[in-house]
Coordinates of C-alpha atoms in Angstrom, one line a residue:
Chain A
M1400 CA 150.1 -94.4 33.9
R1401 CA 152.4 -96.9 35.6
A1402 CA 149.9 -99.7 35.2
A1403 CA 149.6 -98.9 31.5
G1404 CA 153.4 -98.9 31.2
L1405 CA 153.6 -102.4 32.7
E1406 CA 151.1 -103.7 30.2
S1407 CA 152.9 -102.2 27.3
P1408 CA 153.3 -105.1 24.7
S1409 CA 157.1 -105.2 24.7
L1410 CA 157.4 -105.5 28.5
L1411 CA 154.7 -108.1 28.7
R1412 CA 156.4 -110.0 25.9
R1413 CA 159.7 -109.9 27.8
A1414 CA 158.1 -111.0 31.0
R1415 CA 156.4 -113.9 29.2
A1416 CA 159.7 -114.9 27.5
G1417 CA 161.5 -114.9 30.8
G1418 CA 158.8 -117.1 32.3
A1419 CA 158.9 -119.5 29.3
A1420 CA 162.7 -119.8 29.5
R1421 CA 162.5 -120.7 33.2
A1422 CA 159.8 -123.3 32.3
Y1423 CA 162.0 -124.9 29.7
L1424 CA 164.9 -124.8 32.2
R1425 CA 162.7 -126.6 34.7
L1426 CA 161.8 -129.2 32.2
F1427 CA 165.5 -129.7 31.4
V1428 CA 166.2 -130.2 35.1
A1429 CA 163.2 -132.5 35.5
G1430 CA 164.5 -134.6 32.6
F1431 CA 167.9 -134.7 34.2
R1432 CA 166.5 -135.8 37.5
E1433 CA 164.1 -138.4 36.0
Q1434 CA 167.1 -140.2 34.5
A1435 CA 168.8 -140.5 37.9
A1436 CA 166.1 -143.1 38.8
Y1437 CA 167.5 -145.6 36.3
Q1438 CA 170.8 -146.5 37.9
L1439 CA 170.8 -150.1 36.8
A1440 CA 170.0 -149.1 33.3
M1441 CA 172.9 -146.6 33.4
F1442 CA 175.3 -149.2 34.6
G1443 CA 174.1 -151.6 31.9
G1444 CA 174.7 -148.9 29.3
L1445 CA 178.2 -148.3 30.7
V1446 CA 179.1 -152.0 30.4
A1447 CA 177.8 -151.9 26.8
N1448 CA 179.9 -148.8 26.0
V1449 CA 183.0 -150.2 27.4
T1450 CA 182.7 -153.7 25.8
F1451 CA 182.1 -152.1 22.4
G1452 CA 184.9 -149.6 23.2
F1453 CA 187.4 -152.5 23.6
L1454 CA 186.2 -154.2 20.4
K1455 CA 186.6 -150.9 18.5
V1456 CA 190.1 -150.4 20.0
A1457 CA 191.1 -153.8 18.7
M1458 CA 189.8 -153.2 15.1
L1459 CA 190.7 -149.5 14.7
F1460 CA 194.2 -149.8 16.4
A1461 CA 194.9 -152.7 14.0
T1462 CA 193.8 -150.4 11.1
V1463 CA 196.1 -147.6 12.3
R1464 CA 199.1 -150.0 12.7
A1465 CA 198.4 -151.7 9.3
A1466 CA 198.4 -148.3 7.7
G1467 CA 201.9 -147.6 9.2
G1468 CA 201.1 -145.6 12.3
T1469 CA 198.5 -143.0 11.1
V1470 CA 195.3 -143.2 9.1
Q1471 CA 193.8 -139.9 7.8
G1472 CA 195.7 -138.1 10.5
Y1473 CA 194.7 -140.4 13.3
D1474 CA 197.5 -142.0 15.3
I1475 CA 196.9 -144.5 18.1
G1476 CA 196.3 -141.8 20.8
A1477 CA 193.9 -139.8 18.6
M1478 CA 192.0 -142.9 17.6
S1479 CA 191.7 -143.9 21.2
A1480 CA 190.3 -140.5 22.1
Y1481 CA 187.8 -140.8 19.2
I1482 CA 186.7 -144.3 20.4
W1483 CA 186.2 -143.5 24.0
I1484 CA 184.6 -140.1 23.6
S1485 CA 182.2 -141.5 21.0
Q1486 CA 181.3 -144.4 23.3
G1487 CA 180.8 -142.0 26.2
M1488 CA 178.5 -139.8 24.1
L1489 CA 176.4 -142.8 22.9
G1490 CA 174.1 -142.6 26.0
S1491 CA 173.4 -139.0 25.4
I1492 CA 172.9 -138.7 21.7
N1493 CA 169.7 -140.1 20.3
L1494 CA 170.8 -142.4 17.5
N1495 CA 167.8 -144.8 17.6
G1496 CA 165.1 -142.3 16.5
R1497 CA 162.8 -143.3 19.4
I1498 CA 161.1 -140.7 21.5
D1499 CA 158.1 -140.9 23.8
L1500 CA 156.3 -138.1 21.8
A1501 CA 155.8 -140.5 18.9
D1502 CA 153.6 -142.7 21.0
R1503 CA 151.7 -139.7 22.3
I1504 CA 151.0 -138.6 18.8
K1505 CA 149.9 -142.1 17.8
T1506 CA 147.5 -142.4 20.7
G1507 CA 146.3 -138.8 20.4
D1508 CA 147.5 -137.9 23.9
V1509 CA 149.5 -135.1 22.3
A1510 CA 146.2 -133.1 22.2
V1511 CA 146.5 -132.7 26.0
D1512 CA 150.1 -131.4 25.5
F1513 CA 148.8 -128.7 23.1
L1514 CA 146.4 -127.5 25.8
R1515 CA 149.3 -126.6 28.1
P1516 CA 150.6 -123.0 27.9
I1517 CA 153.9 -124.2 26.6
N1518 CA 155.5 -124.9 23.3
V1519 CA 155.4 -128.7 22.7
Q1520 CA 158.4 -128.8 20.5
L1521 CA 160.7 -126.8 22.9
A1522 CA 159.4 -128.6 25.9
T1523 CA 160.1 -132.0 24.3
V1524 CA 163.6 -131.0 23.2
A1525 CA 164.4 -129.5 26.6
T1526 CA 163.2 -132.5 28.6
E1527 CA 165.1 -135.0 26.4
A1528 CA 168.3 -132.9 26.4
G1529 CA 168.1 -132.8 30.2
K1530 CA 167.9 -136.6 30.3
A1531 CA 170.8 -136.8 27.9
V1532 CA 173.0 -134.4 29.8
F1533 CA 172.4 -136.5 33.0
A1534 CA 173.6 -139.6 31.1
L1535 CA 177.0 -138.0 30.7
I1536 CA 177.6 -138.5 34.4
P1537 CA 177.1 -142.2 34.8
R1538 CA 177.9 -143.2 31.2
G1539 CA 179.9 -140.5 29.5
V1540 CA 182.6 -139.6 32.0
P1541 CA 183.3 -143.2 33.2
S1542 CA 183.6 -144.4 29.6
V1543 CA 186.2 -141.8 28.8
A1544 CA 187.9 -142.4 32.2
I1545 CA 188.2 -146.1 31.6
G1546 CA 189.5 -145.6 28.1
A1547 CA 192.1 -143.0 29.3
L1548 CA 193.3 -145.2 32.2
V1549 CA 193.3 -148.7 30.5
V1550 CA 194.1 -147.8 26.9
G1551 CA 195.5 -144.3 27.1
M1552 CA 194.6 -141.5 24.8
S1553 CA 195.9 -138.1 23.6
A1554 CA 194.3 -134.9 24.8
P1555 CA 194.7 -131.3 23.9
G1556 CA 197.0 -129.3 26.3
T1557 CA 195.2 -126.0 26.1
A1558 CA 191.8 -124.9 27.6
A1559 CA 190.2 -123.8 24.4
P1560 CA 189.2 -127.2 22.9
Y1561 CA 187.6 -128.2 26.2
L1562 CA 185.6 -125.0 26.5
L1563 CA 184.4 -124.9 22.9
G1564 CA 184.1 -128.7 23.0
A1565 CA 181.7 -128.5 25.9
V1566 CA 179.5 -126.0 24.0
S1567 CA 179.8 -128.2 20.9
L1568 CA 178.8 -131.2 22.9
L1569 CA 175.6 -129.5 24.3
I1570 CA 174.7 -128.3 20.8
G1571 CA 175.3 -131.9 19.4
I1572 CA 173.0 -133.4 22.0
T1573 CA 170.3 -130.8 21.2
V1574 CA 170.6 -131.3 17.5
S1575 CA 170.0 -135.1 18.0
F1576 CA 166.8 -134.4 19.8
S1577 CA 165.6 -131.6 17.5
T1578 CA 166.1 -134.1 14.6
V1579 CA 164.4 -137.0 16.3
Y1580 CA 161.5 -134.7 17.0
L1581 CA 161.1 -134.4 13.2
V1582 CA 160.8 -138.2 13.0
A1583 CA 158.0 -138.1 15.7
V1584 CA 155.9 -135.3 14.2
V1585 CA 155.7 -137.0 10.9
G1586 CA 153.4 -139.2 12.8
F1587 CA 150.7 -136.5 12.5
W1588 CA 150.3 -137.7 8.9
L1589 CA 151.6 -141.3 9.0
I1590 CA 150.4 -142.4 12.4
E1591 CA 152.9 -145.3 12.4
T1592 CA 156.4 -143.8 12.2
R1593 CA 158.3 -147.1 12.9
G1594 CA 159.6 -147.3 9.4
I1595 CA 161.1 -143.8 9.4
Q1596 CA 162.4 -144.4 12.9
I1597 CA 164.3 -147.5 11.7
F1598 CA 165.6 -145.6 8.7
Y1599 CA 166.9 -142.9 11.1
M1600 CA 168.5 -145.5 13.3
V1601 CA 170.4 -147.1 10.4
I1602 CA 171.6 -143.9 8.9
S1603 CA 172.3 -141.8 12.0
G1604 CA 175.0 -143.8 13.7
F1605 CA 176.8 -144.4 10.4
F1606 CA 176.9 -140.7 9.4
A1607 CA 177.3 -139.4 12.9
G1608 CA 180.7 -141.2 13.0
L1609 CA 179.8 -143.8 15.6
Y1610 CA 181.4 -146.7 13.8
V1611 CA 184.4 -145.1 12.2
P1612 CA 185.4 -141.4 12.0
I1613 CA 183.8 -139.9 8.9
S1614 CA 187.3 -138.7 7.8
L1615 CA 187.9 -142.4 6.9
F1616 CA 185.0 -142.2 4.4
P1617 CA 185.8 -142.0 0.7
T1618 CA 185.2 -138.4 -0.5
W1619 CA 181.8 -138.9 -2.1
L1620 CA 180.5 -140.5 1.1
L1621 CA 182.0 -137.8 3.2
V1622 CA 180.2 -135.2 1.1
V1623 CA 176.9 -137.1 1.6
A1624 CA 177.5 -137.3 5.4
Q1625 CA 178.2 -133.6 5.6
A1626 CA 174.9 -132.8 3.9
T1627 CA 173.0 -134.3 6.8
P1628 CA 172.6 -133.1 10.4
F1629 CA 174.2 -136.4 11.8
P1630 CA 177.9 -135.4 12.0
S1631 CA 176.8 -132.3 14.0
M1632 CA 175.5 -134.7 16.7
M1633 CA 178.7 -136.7 17.4
M1634 CA 181.6 -136.2 15.0
Y1635 CA 181.9 -132.5 15.2
P1636 CA 181.9 -132.3 19.0
I1637 CA 184.5 -135.1 19.1
D1638 CA 186.7 -133.2 16.6
V1639 CA 186.5 -130.0 18.7
L1640 CA 187.0 -131.8 22.0
T1641 CA 190.0 -133.8 20.9
G1642 CA 191.6 -130.8 19.3
R1643 CA 191.7 -132.6 15.9
V1644 CA 190.1 -129.4 14.5
T1645 CA 191.3 -126.1 16.0
G1646 CA 191.1 -122.4 15.6
A1647 CA 188.8 -120.9 13.0
A1648 CA 188.0 -124.4 11.6
S1649 CA 186.6 -125.4 15.1
Y1650 CA 184.4 -122.4 15.2
G1651 CA 183.3 -123.3 11.7
L1652 CA 182.2 -126.7 12.9
V1653 CA 180.2 -125.1 15.8
C1654 CA 178.6 -122.8 13.3
A1655 CA 177.6 -125.7 11.2
Q1656 CA 176.1 -127.3 14.3
L1657 CA 174.1 -124.1 15.0
G1658 CA 173.0 -124.0 11.4
W1659 CA 171.6 -127.6 11.7
L1660 CA 170.0 -126.8 15.0
A1661 CA 168.2 -123.8 13.5
V1662 CA 167.1 -125.8 10.4
T1663 CA 165.8 -128.7 12.4
L1664 CA 164.1 -126.5 15.0
L1665 CA 162.4 -124.4 12.2
A1666 CA 161.3 -127.5 10.3
G1667 CA 160.0 -129.0 13.6
H1668 CA 158.1 -125.8 14.3
L1669 CA 156.5 -125.7 10.8
L1670 CA 155.5 -129.4 11.0
T1671 CA 154.1 -128.9 14.5
V1672 CA 151.9 -126.0 13.4
A1673 CA 150.7 -128.0 10.4
G1674 CA 150.3 -131.2 12.4
R1675 CA 148.3 -129.4 15.1
R1676 CA 145.9 -128.1 12.5
K1677 CA 145.5 -131.7 11.2
L1678 CA 144.9 -132.9 14.7
E1679 CA 142.1 -130.3 15.2
V1680 CA 140.5 -131.3 11.9
Q1681 CA 140.4 -134.9 13.1
G1682 CA 139.2 -133.8 16.5
G1683 CA 142.0 -135.6 18.3
Chain B
M74 CA 150.8 -171.3 14.9
L75 CA 153.8 -170.3 12.9
A76 CA 151.7 -169.9 9.8
S77 CA 149.4 -167.5 11.5
R78 CA 152.3 -165.3 12.6
I79 CA 153.6 -165.2 9.1
R80 CA 150.1 -164.3 7.6
S81 CA 149.6 -161.6 10.2
Q82 CA 152.8 -159.8 9.1
R83 CA 152.1 -159.9 5.4
S84 CA 148.7 -158.3 5.9
Y85 CA 150.1 -154.8 6.2
R86 CA 151.8 -154.9 2.8
S87 CA 153.4 -151.5 2.4
N88 CA 154.7 -151.5 6.0
F89 CA 156.0 -155.0 5.4
A90 CA 157.8 -153.9 2.3
F91 CA 159.4 -151.0 4.1
D92 CA 160.4 -153.3 7.0
L93 CA 162.1 -155.7 4.5
A94 CA 163.9 -152.8 2.8
S95 CA 165.2 -151.2 6.0
S96 CA 166.3 -154.6 7.4
G97 CA 168.4 -155.3 4.3
F98 CA 169.7 -151.7 4.6
V99 CA 170.9 -152.5 8.2
G100 CA 172.9 -155.5 6.8
L101 CA 174.4 -153.3 4.0
I102 CA 175.5 -150.6 6.5
E103 CA 177.1 -153.3 8.7
L104 CA 179.1 -154.5 5.7
A105 CA 180.0 -151.0 4.9
E106 CA 181.5 -150.5 8.3
V107 CA 183.9 -153.4 7.6
W108 CA 184.6 -152.2 4.1
L109 CA 185.5 -148.7 5.3
L110 CA 188.4 -150.0 7.3
F111 CA 189.6 -152.1 4.3
H112 CA 189.3 -148.9 2.2
Q113 CA 192.2 -147.6 4.3
V114 CA 194.4 -150.8 4.5
T115 CA 194.6 -154.0 2.5
V116 CA 195.2 -156.5 5.2
L117 CA 193.6 -156.4 8.7
G118 CA 194.1 -159.0 11.3
G119 CA 195.8 -161.2 8.7
L120 CA 192.8 -161.1 6.4
T121 CA 192.1 -159.3 3.1
F122 CA 188.6 -157.8 2.4
Q123 CA 187.8 -160.8 0.2
Q124 CA 188.6 -163.2 3.0
V125 CA 186.7 -161.1 5.6
L126 CA 183.6 -161.4 3.4
L127 CA 183.6 -165.1 4.4
V128 CA 183.8 -164.3 8.1
F129 CA 181.1 -161.6 7.8
G130 CA 178.9 -163.8 5.7
I131 CA 178.9 -166.8 8.0
A132 CA 178.5 -164.7 11.2
D133 CA 175.9 -162.4 9.9
L134 CA 173.9 -165.1 8.1
C135 CA 173.8 -167.3 11.2
N136 CA 173.0 -164.4 13.4
A137 CA 170.2 -163.2 11.2
V138 CA 168.6 -166.7 11.2
A139 CA 168.9 -167.0 15.0
D140 CA 167.5 -163.4 15.3
L141 CA 164.6 -164.4 13.1
F142 CA 163.5 -167.1 15.5
V143 CA 164.5 -165.9 18.9
G144 CA 165.8 -162.3 18.6
H145 CA 162.5 -160.9 19.9
C146 CA 163.2 -162.6 23.2
D147 CA 164.8 -159.3 24.2
T148 CA 161.3 -157.7 24.3
L149 CA 160.7 -159.8 27.4
P150 CA 161.1 -156.8 29.8
T151 CA 158.2 -155.1 27.9
Y152 CA 156.0 -158.1 28.5
V153 CA 157.1 -158.3 32.1
R154 CA 156.4 -154.6 32.7
A155 CA 153.1 -154.7 31.0
G156 CA 152.1 -157.9 32.9
T157 CA 151.3 -159.6 29.6
L158 CA 153.8 -162.4 30.2
D159 CA 151.3 -163.9 32.6
V160 CA 149.1 -164.7 29.6
F161 CA 151.8 -167.0 28.3
Y162 CA 151.8 -168.9 31.5
L163 CA 148.1 -169.7 31.1
R164 CA 148.6 -171.6 27.8
P165 CA 149.6 -175.3 27.9
Q166 CA 152.8 -174.8 26.0
P167 CA 156.4 -174.3 27.2
L168 CA 157.0 -170.6 27.9
L169 CA 160.2 -170.4 25.9
L170 CA 158.6 -172.0 22.9
Q171 CA 155.7 -169.5 23.0
L172 CA 158.0 -166.6 23.3
M173 CA 160.1 -167.9 20.4
T174 CA 157.1 -168.1 18.1
S175 CA 155.4 -165.0 19.4
D176 CA 157.0 -162.7 16.8
I177 CA 158.9 -164.4 14.0
S178 CA 160.0 -161.3 12.2
L179 CA 160.1 -162.0 8.5
R180 CA 161.7 -158.6 7.8
R181 CA 164.9 -160.0 9.1
L182 CA 165.0 -162.2 6.0
T183 CA 166.5 -159.4 3.9
R184 CA 169.4 -159.0 6.3
A185 CA 170.0 -162.7 6.0
G186 CA 170.0 -162.2 2.3
V187 CA 172.7 -159.6 2.4
A188 CA 174.8 -161.9 4.6
L189 CA 174.1 -164.9 2.3
A190 CA 175.3 -162.8 -0.7
S191 CA 178.5 -161.9 1.2
L192 CA 179.0 -165.6 2.1
L193 CA 178.5 -166.8 -1.5
I194 CA 180.9 -164.1 -2.8
G195 CA 183.4 -165.0 -0.1
L196 CA 183.2 -168.7 -1.0
S197 CA 183.6 -168.1 -4.7
I198 CA 186.4 -165.5 -4.9
N199 CA 188.7 -167.1 -2.3
D200 CA 191.0 -169.9 -3.0
I201 CA 189.3 -172.7 -1.0
H202 CA 190.5 -176.3 -1.4
W203 CA 187.1 -178.0 -1.7
S204 CA 186.8 -181.5 -0.3
V205 CA 184.2 -183.5 1.6
G206 CA 185.9 -182.3 4.8
A207 CA 185.6 -178.6 3.8
V208 CA 181.9 -178.9 2.8
G209 CA 181.3 -180.8 6.1
L210 CA 183.0 -178.1 8.1
L211 CA 181.0 -175.4 6.4
V212 CA 177.7 -177.1 7.1
L213 CA 178.7 -178.0 10.7
T214 CA 179.8 -174.4 11.3
I215 CA 176.5 -172.9 10.0
V216 CA 174.3 -175.1 12.1
S217 CA 176.4 -174.7 15.2
A218 CA 176.7 -170.9 14.7
V219 CA 173.0 -170.5 14.4
A220 CA 172.6 -172.4 17.7
I221 CA 175.3 -170.3 19.3
F222 CA 173.6 -167.0 18.4
A223 CA 170.2 -168.3 19.4
A224 CA 171.6 -169.3 22.8
M225 CA 172.9 -165.7 23.2
Y226 CA 169.4 -164.3 22.9
V227 CA 167.9 -166.9 25.3
W228 CA 170.4 -166.4 28.1
A229 CA 170.0 -162.6 27.8
A230 CA 166.2 -163.1 28.0
G231 CA 166.6 -165.2 31.2
V232 CA 168.7 -162.5 32.8
Q233 CA 166.1 -159.9 31.9
F234 CA 163.8 -161.3 34.6
F235 CA 166.3 -160.0 37.1
L236 CA 167.4 -156.8 35.4
I237 CA 164.2 -155.3 33.8
Q238 CA 165.8 -151.9 33.4
G239 CA 169.2 -153.3 32.5
A240 CA 168.7 -154.6 29.0
E241 CA 171.8 -152.8 27.8
F242 CA 173.9 -154.9 30.1
T243 CA 173.0 -158.0 28.1
N244 CA 173.1 -156.0 24.9
A245 CA 176.8 -155.5 25.6
F246 CA 177.4 -159.3 25.0
V247 CA 174.5 -160.1 22.6
Y248 CA 175.1 -157.2 20.2
G249 CA 178.7 -156.8 21.1
G250 CA 179.1 -160.5 20.4
R251 CA 177.4 -160.1 17.0
Y252 CA 179.9 -157.4 16.2
A253 CA 182.8 -159.4 17.5
A254 CA 181.8 -162.5 15.5
T255 CA 182.3 -160.6 12.2
Q256 CA 185.8 -159.4 13.1
P257 CA 189.1 -161.1 12.5
A258 CA 189.8 -162.1 16.1
A259 CA 193.6 -161.9 15.6
V260 CA 193.3 -158.2 16.4
W261 CA 191.8 -158.9 19.9
S262 CA 193.6 -158.4 23.2
T263 CA 193.8 -161.4 25.5
P264 CA 190.8 -160.4 27.7
L265 CA 188.7 -160.1 24.5
K266 CA 190.0 -163.5 23.3
V267 CA 188.9 -165.1 26.6
L268 CA 185.5 -163.3 26.6
F269 CA 184.5 -163.6 23.0
G270 CA 186.7 -166.6 22.1
F271 CA 185.6 -168.9 24.8
V272 CA 183.1 -167.6 27.3
F273 CA 180.8 -166.4 24.5
P274 CA 182.3 -168.4 21.7
M275 CA 182.0 -165.8 18.9
A276 CA 185.4 -166.4 17.3
L277 CA 184.5 -170.0 16.9
S278 CA 181.2 -169.2 15.1
A279 CA 182.8 -167.8 12.0
Y280 CA 186.4 -166.6 12.2
V281 CA 188.2 -169.8 13.1
P282 CA 186.2 -172.0 10.7
A283 CA 186.9 -169.4 7.9
L284 CA 190.6 -169.6 8.6
R285 CA 190.4 -173.4 8.4
L286 CA 188.6 -173.2 5.0
L287 CA 191.1 -170.7 3.7
G288 CA 194.0 -172.8 4.9
L289 CA 195.4 -169.9 7.0
P290 CA 197.1 -170.3 10.4
G291 CA 195.3 -169.3 13.5
P292 CA 196.5 -166.5 15.8
A293 CA 197.9 -167.2 19.3
G294 CA 195.4 -168.9 21.4
L295 CA 193.0 -169.8 18.6
P296 CA 194.5 -172.8 16.7
T297 CA 192.4 -173.7 13.6
W298 CA 191.6 -177.3 14.8
L299 CA 189.2 -175.5 17.1
A300 CA 187.1 -175.0 13.9
W301 CA 185.8 -178.6 14.5
C302 CA 184.8 -177.7 18.1
T303 CA 182.0 -175.3 17.2
P304 CA 179.3 -178.0 18.1
L305 CA 181.0 -178.2 21.6
A306 CA 180.9 -174.4 21.8
A307 CA 177.2 -174.5 20.9
L308 CA 176.5 -177.1 23.6
W309 CA 178.3 -175.1 26.2
I310 CA 176.5 -171.8 25.4
W311 CA 173.1 -173.6 25.3
G312 CA 173.8 -175.1 28.7
F313 CA 174.5 -171.7 30.0
A314 CA 171.5 -170.2 28.2
L315 CA 169.0 -172.8 29.6
L316 CA 170.4 -172.4 33.1
M317 CA 169.9 -168.6 33.0
W318 CA 166.5 -169.0 31.5
R319 CA 165.5 -171.5 34.3
L320 CA 166.8 -169.2 37.0
G321 CA 164.9 -166.2 35.4
V322 CA 161.6 -168.1 35.1
R323 CA 161.9 -169.3 38.7
H324 CA 162.6 -165.8 39.9
Y325 CA 159.6 -164.3 38.1
Q326 CA 156.8 -163.5 40.5
G327 CA 154.1 -162.6 37.9
G328 CA 152.6 -159.2 37.1
G329 CA 149.8 -159.6 39.5
G330 CA 147.3 -159.8 36.7

């Protein structure tokens, strides 16, 4: 009777779900720790972030001053916060469209991944997000600290933007990888995805708000940007973290992020299922 | 040897067309970044958008041409890691020359095209007093700036022999420098003027010569007579580049292949 109860479908499903969640958590931690091996790379990345940061400070501060002290609501302090947080996030958000999975699909190694009792899509996103969160320590935090110390920046005085901002940051990182995953799985059909990857690389940074805040875009371009998942990766977390958007509007941004996360994960799932079928037909 | 590289790239026609399109797109987006700031203000660093087109055009054109010939030097770590660099050593040609011709990427031509268009528009809509001197300065600037950007890729490649995992360290100056070269340097702080004005002579590659052509005064620390010193800047950075390359090649132990 007891044994039968334990094997009831709902309990079994719950036990499996718990095990799977732990597995993805372990992959996340593995990704996090793998990244710790590349200390020199992290230092190089920090140097790049800081150099670009100072160049952007020069250009964007000059813009704010030329506009008479504020441009689209950004004063010097707010612009500085935008610059240094965006530079700090750069090592954690995938804006180049490259991901190891693309090579595994091209070579057919991905067939081995499908044999494992784990969801390829969720495992990929979890591992990559783990690497990305690690990069916040050697690249993200120091970039923001250097900016705050050397240039100065404004920061919200209440706890809410930081708490919601941390959540928004994590979702932003995940959206970037759930979107890059889409670029990789198109490889089931195209084999060579370099063209799409380059296209992603050109578009993503521009619309994510890496070069200038998207509020500086003319309206038509802002509308185009908002119709893509890219602002969810970088611009929205920055807006929430810096307190530029507060209250209900900040929850609205997080909801938009969650929406894009759901859309990209679902699209990734559907493409994975279809791609796997194609892989089986080809005998890969 | 060059002809064979060019033929090989044209053999995959659709992929090549896509490469050309996306490379041109990169150039357009870079120009859009500049334009967005001028969408908010009319004068930035003492220049109008029309005048900045000239700076952007010279810098990006020369960079794209340099990138066409030596830009792929930054794939050196990949060769080192895979051990395929050793193959280059077996051939009776200078290592640097082989690396330079190993991957002439024609797709970068469209980016040069966007930059050239920007330069031509910049030259035609601005009030430039044309004389033999002005034409000479423009030609001298373009030749020297191509050399400056090429040297940037070469020294970075030399340093890669030591760094392997640290490509982003050199990217800070190679790609940071490319970005810096398209800016009006008047907005820079003193440390940036030292770094990208003189150590890596980015301001001399386009901004200062453009000021000279436009007849505008230079900002503090960058008088416009420096426009005639771009060849010297190119010589300095090539000296630095060849030194770094030599050190790197000497340091290299081989992949054990």
